[in-house]
Coordinates of C-alpha atoms in Angstrom, one line a residue:
M1 CA -109.6 -4.1 66.0
I2 CA -108.7 -5.8 62.7
I3 CA -111.6 -7.8 61.1
T4 CA -110.9 -11.4 60.0
P5 CA -113.0 -12.5 57.0
P6 CA -114.7 -15.8 57.2
Y7 CA -112.4 -18.8 56.5
L8 CA -113.4 -21.1 53.7
D9 CA -115.4 -23.8 55.4
K10 CA -117.9 -24.2 52.5
K11 CA -117.7 -27.2 50.2
H12 CA -117.7 -25.0 47.1
P13 CA -116.6 -21.5 47.8
T14 CA -116.8 -18.9 45.1
M15 CA -113.6 -17.2 44.0
A16 CA -113.8 -13.9 42.0
L17 CA -110.8 -13.3 39.7
V18 CA -110.0 -9.6 39.1
A19 CA -107.3 -7.6 37.3
P20 CA -106.6 -4.5 39.4
S21 CA -103.1 -4.3 37.8
F22 CA -102.1 -6.3 34.7
G23 CA -104.6 -8.3 32.8
V24 CA -103.9 -11.8 31.4
N25 CA -103.6 -11.2 27.7
A26 CA -100.2 -12.7 26.9
E27 CA -98.1 -15.8 27.6
P28 CA -97.2 -17.4 29.9
Y29 CA -100.0 -15.9 31.9
F30 CA -102.9 -16.8 29.6
S31 CA -102.1 -20.5 29.5
S32 CA -101.3 -20.5 33.2
L33 CA -104.7 -18.9 34.1
E34 CA -106.6 -21.3 31.9
K35 CA -104.9 -24.3 33.6
T36 CA -105.4 -22.6 37.0
I37 CA -109.2 -22.3 36.5
K38 CA -109.4 -26.0 35.7
N39 CA -107.3 -26.9 38.8
L40 CA -109.3 -24.6 41.1
V41 CA -112.6 -26.1 39.9
R42 CA -111.1 -29.5 40.5
S43 CA -110.2 -28.3 44.0
G44 CA -113.9 -27.4 44.7
F45 CA -114.0 -23.7 43.8
N46 CA -116.6 -21.9 41.8
I47 CA -114.9 -19.3 39.6
K48 CA -116.2 -15.9 38.6
V49 CA -114.1 -14.1 36.0
G50 CA -114.1 -10.3 36.2
P51 CA -114.6 -8.1 33.1
N52 CA -111.0 -6.9 33.0
V53 CA -109.2 -10.2 33.5
Y54 CA -108.3 -10.7 29.8
L55 CA -107.8 -7.1 28.9
A56 CA -104.8 -4.8 28.2
D57 CA -106.7 -1.6 27.6
G58 CA -105.1 0.7 30.2
V59 CA -101.7 2.3 30.5
V60 CA -99.6 -0.7 31.4
A61 CA -102.8 -2.2 33.0
S62 CA -105.9 -4.2 32.2
N63 CA -108.1 -1.1 32.0
T64 CA -108.5 2.4 33.2
P65 CA -108.0 3.0 37.0
E66 CA -111.7 3.7 37.4
A67 CA -112.7 0.4 35.6
R68 CA -110.2 -1.6 37.6
A69 CA -111.4 -0.2 40.9
R70 CA -115.0 -0.8 39.9
E71 CA -114.3 -4.5 39.1
F72 CA -112.8 -4.9 42.6
M73 CA -115.7 -3.1 44.4
D74 CA -118.3 -5.1 42.4
A75 CA -116.6 -8.4 43.4
Y76 CA -116.5 -7.3 47.0
E77 CA -120.2 -6.3 47.0
D78 CA -121.2 -9.5 45.3
E79 CA -123.0 -11.6 48.0
D80 CA -122.1 -14.8 46.1
V81 CA -118.4 -14.2 46.3
D82 CA -116.4 -15.6 49.2
L83 CA -112.9 -14.4 48.2
I84 CA -111.2 -12.3 45.6
V85 CA -107.9 -13.2 44.0
S86 CA -105.9 -11.0 41.6
V87 CA -104.7 -12.4 38.3
G88 CA -101.4 -10.6 38.3
G89 CA -99.0 -8.0 39.5
G90 CA -97.9 -5.1 37.4
E91 CA -96.8 -1.5 37.5
T92 CA -99.7 1.0 38.0
M93 CA -102.1 -0.4 40.5
C94 CA -101.6 2.6 42.8
E95 CA -103.7 4.6 40.3
I96 CA -106.9 2.7 41.4
L97 CA -106.7 3.8 45.0
P98 CA -108.6 7.1 44.6
Y99 CA -111.6 5.1 43.3
I100 CA -111.6 2.4 46.0
G101 CA -114.4 2.9 48.6
F102 CA -112.3 2.2 51.7
E103 CA -115.0 3.6 54.0
K104 CA -117.7 1.7 52.3
L105 CA -115.7 -1.5 52.6
K106 CA -115.9 -1.2 56.4
S107 CA -119.6 -1.5 56.3
L108 CA -119.7 -4.6 53.9
P109 CA -119.4 -8.2 55.0
P110 CA -115.6 -8.9 55.0
K111 CA -114.0 -11.2 52.5
W112 CA -110.5 -12.3 51.7
F113 CA -108.4 -10.5 49.0
M114 CA -105.2 -12.2 47.9
G115 CA -102.5 -10.9 45.6
F116 CA -98.8 -10.3 45.2
S117 CA -96.3 -7.7 44.2
D118 CA -98.2 -4.6 42.8
N119 CA -101.2 -5.9 44.7
T120 CA -99.5 -4.5 47.8
N121 CA -101.5 -1.4 46.9
L122 CA -104.7 -3.2 48.0
V123 CA -103.5 -5.9 50.4
Y124 CA -101.8 -3.2 52.5
T125 CA -104.5 -0.5 52.4
L126 CA -107.4 -2.9 53.0
T127 CA -105.7 -3.6 56.4
T128 CA -104.5 -0.1 57.3
L129 CA -107.4 2.0 55.9
S130 CA -110.4 -0.4 56.2
G131 CA -109.2 -2.6 59.1
I132 CA -109.7 -5.9 57.2
K133 CA -107.1 -8.6 57.0
A134 CA -105.8 -9.5 53.5
I135 CA -103.3 -12.0 52.2
Y136 CA -100.0 -11.1 50.5
G137 CA -99.9 -14.3 48.5
P138 CA -99.9 -15.9 45.1
C139 CA -101.8 -14.4 42.2
A140 CA -104.2 -16.8 40.5
P141 CA -102.1 -18.0 37.5
S142 CA -99.6 -19.5 39.9
F143 CA -102.1 -22.3 40.7
F144 CA -101.4 -23.9 37.3
D145 CA -98.8 -25.9 39.1
Y146 CA -100.7 -29.0 40.4
P147 CA -100.5 -30.8 42.7
Y148 CA -100.1 -27.6 44.7
R149 CA -96.7 -27.2 46.5
Y150 CA -95.1 -24.8 49.0
D151 CA -96.7 -21.3 48.8
L152 CA -99.7 -22.5 46.8
L153 CA -100.6 -25.2 49.3
D154 CA -100.0 -22.8 52.1
A155 CA -102.2 -20.1 50.6
L156 CA -105.1 -22.7 50.6
R157 CA -104.3 -23.7 54.1
L158 CA -104.4 -20.1 55.2
L159 CA -107.8 -19.6 53.6
R160 CA -109.1 -22.6 55.5
G161 CA -107.9 -21.1 58.8
E162 CA -104.8 -23.3 59.5
K163 CA -102.3 -21.8 61.9
E164 CA -98.8 -23.2 61.6
F165 CA -96.4 -22.6 58.7
V166 CA -92.7 -23.1 58.1
S167 CA -90.5 -21.4 55.5
Y168 CA -89.4 -23.5 52.6
P169 CA -86.1 -25.5 52.2
K170 CA -85.5 -24.6 48.6
W171 CA -86.1 -21.8 46.1
T172 CA -85.5 -20.9 42.5
M173 CA -84.3 -17.9 40.5
G174 CA -87.4 -18.3 38.4
K175 CA -88.2 -19.4 34.8
S176 CA -85.9 -18.9 31.9
E177 CA -87.0 -17.3 28.6
E178 CA -86.8 -20.8 27.0
D179 CA -89.3 -22.4 29.4
K180 CA -92.7 -23.2 28.1
P181 CA -95.7 -21.4 29.7
L182 CA -96.7 -24.4 31.8
A183 CA -93.2 -25.4 32.9
K184 CA -93.1 -26.2 36.6
P185 CA -90.7 -24.2 38.8
Q186 CA -87.6 -26.2 39.7
Y187 CA -86.7 -25.5 43.3
R188 CA -83.0 -26.4 43.6
K189 CA -81.3 -23.6 45.6
L190 CA -81.0 -24.3 49.3
A191 CA -82.6 -21.7 51.5
K192 CA -80.3 -20.2 54.1
P193 CA -82.1 -17.6 56.3
K194 CA -79.9 -15.5 58.4
A195 CA -81.0 -13.8 61.6
Y196 CA -79.4 -10.8 63.3
G197 CA -80.2 -9.9 66.9
Y198 CA -82.7 -12.8 67.3
N199 CA -82.7 -14.7 70.7
K200 CA -86.3 -15.9 71.3
P201 CA -89.7 -16.2 69.6
I202 CA -91.3 -12.9 68.8
E203 CA -95.0 -12.0 68.8
G204 CA -96.6 -9.1 66.9
T205 CA -99.0 -8.0 64.2
L206 CA -97.9 -8.8 60.6
L207 CA -97.7 -5.9 58.2
G208 CA -95.9 -5.6 54.9
G209 CA -95.7 -6.3 51.2
C210 CA -93.5 -5.1 48.3
L211 CA -91.2 -2.3 49.3
D212 CA -91.4 -0.7 45.8
C213 CA -95.1 -0.1 46.4
I214 CA -95.0 0.8 50.1
S215 CA -92.3 3.5 49.5
N216 CA -94.2 4.8 46.6
L217 CA -97.3 5.4 48.8
M218 CA -95.3 7.4 51.4
G219 CA -96.7 10.9 51.7
T220 CA -100.1 10.0 50.1
P221 CA -103.5 9.7 51.8
Y222 CA -103.1 5.9 51.3
M223 CA -100.2 5.5 53.7
R224 CA -101.7 6.0 57.1
F225 CA -99.5 3.6 59.0
T226 CA -99.0 5.5 62.2
P227 CA -102.5 4.9 63.7
F228 CA -102.2 1.2 62.7
I229 CA -98.8 0.8 64.4
E230 CA -100.0 2.7 67.5
E231 CA -103.1 0.4 67.9
N232 CA -101.4 -2.9 66.9
A233 CA -97.8 -2.7 68.2
P234 CA -95.6 -4.5 68.4
T235 CA -95.5 -5.2 64.7
I236 CA -93.7 -7.9 62.7
L237 CA -92.9 -6.1 59.5
F238 CA -92.2 -8.0 56.3
L239 CA -90.7 -6.5 53.1
E240 CA -89.5 -7.8 49.7
C241 CA -88.6 -5.9 46.5
C242 CA -88.8 -6.3 42.8
D243 CA -87.3 -3.5 40.8
L244 CA -85.1 -2.0 43.5
N245 CA -81.3 -2.5 43.3
P246 CA -79.2 -2.4 46.4
L247 CA -78.9 1.5 46.3
S248 CA -82.5 2.2 45.6
F249 CA -83.4 -0.4 48.3
R250 CA -81.1 1.5 50.7
R251 CA -82.8 4.8 49.8
A252 CA -86.3 3.3 50.3
L253 CA -85.3 2.0 53.8
F254 CA -84.0 5.4 54.7
Q255 CA -87.3 6.9 53.6
L256 CA -89.3 4.5 55.7
R257 CA -87.0 4.9 58.7
E258 CA -87.2 8.7 58.7
A259 CA -91.0 8.6 58.2
G260 CA -91.2 6.6 61.5
Y261 CA -92.3 3.4 59.8
F262 CA -90.2 1.2 62.1
Q263 CA -91.6 2.5 65.4
G264 CA -93.0 -0.3 67.4
C265 CA -91.3 -2.9 65.2
A266 CA -90.4 -6.1 67.1
L267 CA -89.0 -8.0 64.0
L268 CA -88.3 -7.4 60.4
L269 CA -88.5 -10.2 57.8
L270 CA -86.7 -9.4 54.6
G271 CA -87.5 -11.6 51.6
R272 CA -85.1 -12.4 48.7
P273 CA -84.9 -9.4 46.3
F274 CA -85.5 -10.0 42.6
H275 CA -82.0 -8.6 42.1
Y276 CA -80.6 -11.3 44.4
G277 CA -76.9 -11.2 44.9
E278 CA -76.4 -7.9 43.1
K279 CA -73.9 -5.3 44.5
I280 CA -73.4 -1.7 43.4
F281 CA -70.2 0.1 44.5
G282 CA -69.8 -2.7 47.1
V283 CA -73.3 -2.2 48.6
S284 CA -75.4 -5.3 48.9
F285 CA -79.0 -5.7 50.1
E286 CA -77.8 -7.0 53.4
S287 CA -75.3 -4.3 54.1
A288 CA -77.9 -1.6 53.0
A289 CA -80.4 -3.0 55.5
L290 CA -77.9 -3.2 58.4
D291 CA -76.6 0.3 57.7
M292 CA -80.1 1.8 57.6
L293 CA -81.8 -0.3 60.3
G294 CA -79.2 -2.2 62.3
N295 CA -79.1 0.2 65.3
L296 CA -82.9 0.4 65.7
G297 CA -83.0 -2.4 68.2
F298 CA -85.1 -5.1 66.5
P299 CA -84.0 -8.4 65.0
I300 CA -83.7 -8.7 61.2
V301 CA -84.1 -12.0 59.3
F302 CA -82.6 -12.0 55.8
D303 CA -83.4 -14.5 53.0
F304 CA -86.8 -15.3 54.4
S305 CA -89.1 -17.3 52.0
L306 CA -90.7 -14.2 50.6
G307 CA -90.5 -12.3 47.3
H308 CA -90.2 -12.5 43.6
L309 CA -87.9 -15.5 43.6
P310 CA -90.4 -18.3 44.4
P311 CA -91.7 -19.9 46.5
S312 CA -93.0 -17.0 48.6
M313 CA -94.8 -17.7 51.9
P314 CA -98.3 -16.1 51.9
L315 CA -98.8 -13.8 54.9
I316 CA -101.9 -12.2 56.4
N317 CA -101.6 -8.5 56.9
G318 CA -103.2 -7.5 60.2
A319 CA -102.9 -10.9 61.8
K320 CA -101.3 -11.6 65.2
A321 CA -98.5 -14.1 64.9
R322 CA -95.5 -15.6 66.6
V323 CA -92.2 -16.1 64.6
E324 CA -89.5 -18.5 65.7
V325 CA -86.1 -19.3 64.1
L326 CA -85.8 -23.1 64.3
E327 CA -82.5 -24.9 64.9
S328 CA -82.6 -25.9 61.3
G329 CA -82.5 -22.2 60.3
Q330 CA -86.0 -22.3 58.9
I331 CA -88.6 -19.9 60.1
K332 CA -91.8 -21.1 61.9
L333 CA -94.8 -18.8 61.8
T334 CA -97.8 -19.4 64.0
Y335 CA -101.0 -17.4 63.8
L336 CA -102.5 -16.4 67.1
D337 CA -105.9 -15.1 66.1

């Protein structure tokens, strides 16, 4: 059984900010986080800032793996903290995993952890190793954009226990280098999700994150997905990718397929890759997915509102949900537990 942390029904919940991957020591992240803290306080949160948040003392990280893991564990054990939110993604978060007390976490009062991209390393393992739901959703600096829209608003709705969500009508390729740190995202591209093999609403257990991280964990003690799938099938898997191009994406899907990752899968939601629209030797992300997975018997939805091209719908790993493709083409997701 997957444990659900308490939803935020307090008037002034306490949010702990931690830096298990990158710290916030440069623009645009520094200005974004400072504005975020003001916005979250205005929204009723008490904020605790972890000791690594403003550092860059590690190897492409806020601090050493041991110090980053300790910051997370200290926040989780803090009785005053209601939820923990990462201040950024990054590159080397996997290195903290040997120092996370996954068994100890099972004995502690559960609390929400939310993070994106490299934070897959915790969002995924908290669910599969410790049996605690976690949110693959926006990192703290994203909340500089106020009033909250799209994924930011939905993340707060999730944390309050709301159940129904619909994918977003527009998206953006992201900020340009000329944009100021606090420039608001301009959502101008029309979303056009595409479903293969879908004919009715599908129910299952959500599981996923950034494919770059998930494929990296394959073969390590931190990727024990088989027991989770056996106990919680059918699954609704969701994946998106950052650094992968169409060919490395294809190889990663092959790796997951041959490792048995898609056994018990009822539906696969694929987000927009950061290398959106790229082709290599005629291979696209869509053709790679269909070649690797198209004969496994489950529907695949492409261009779901998920990934490094915002907005990205926050999703709860370990939650039971129903997914429906609406006549409009948008995707409706309803939580069942």
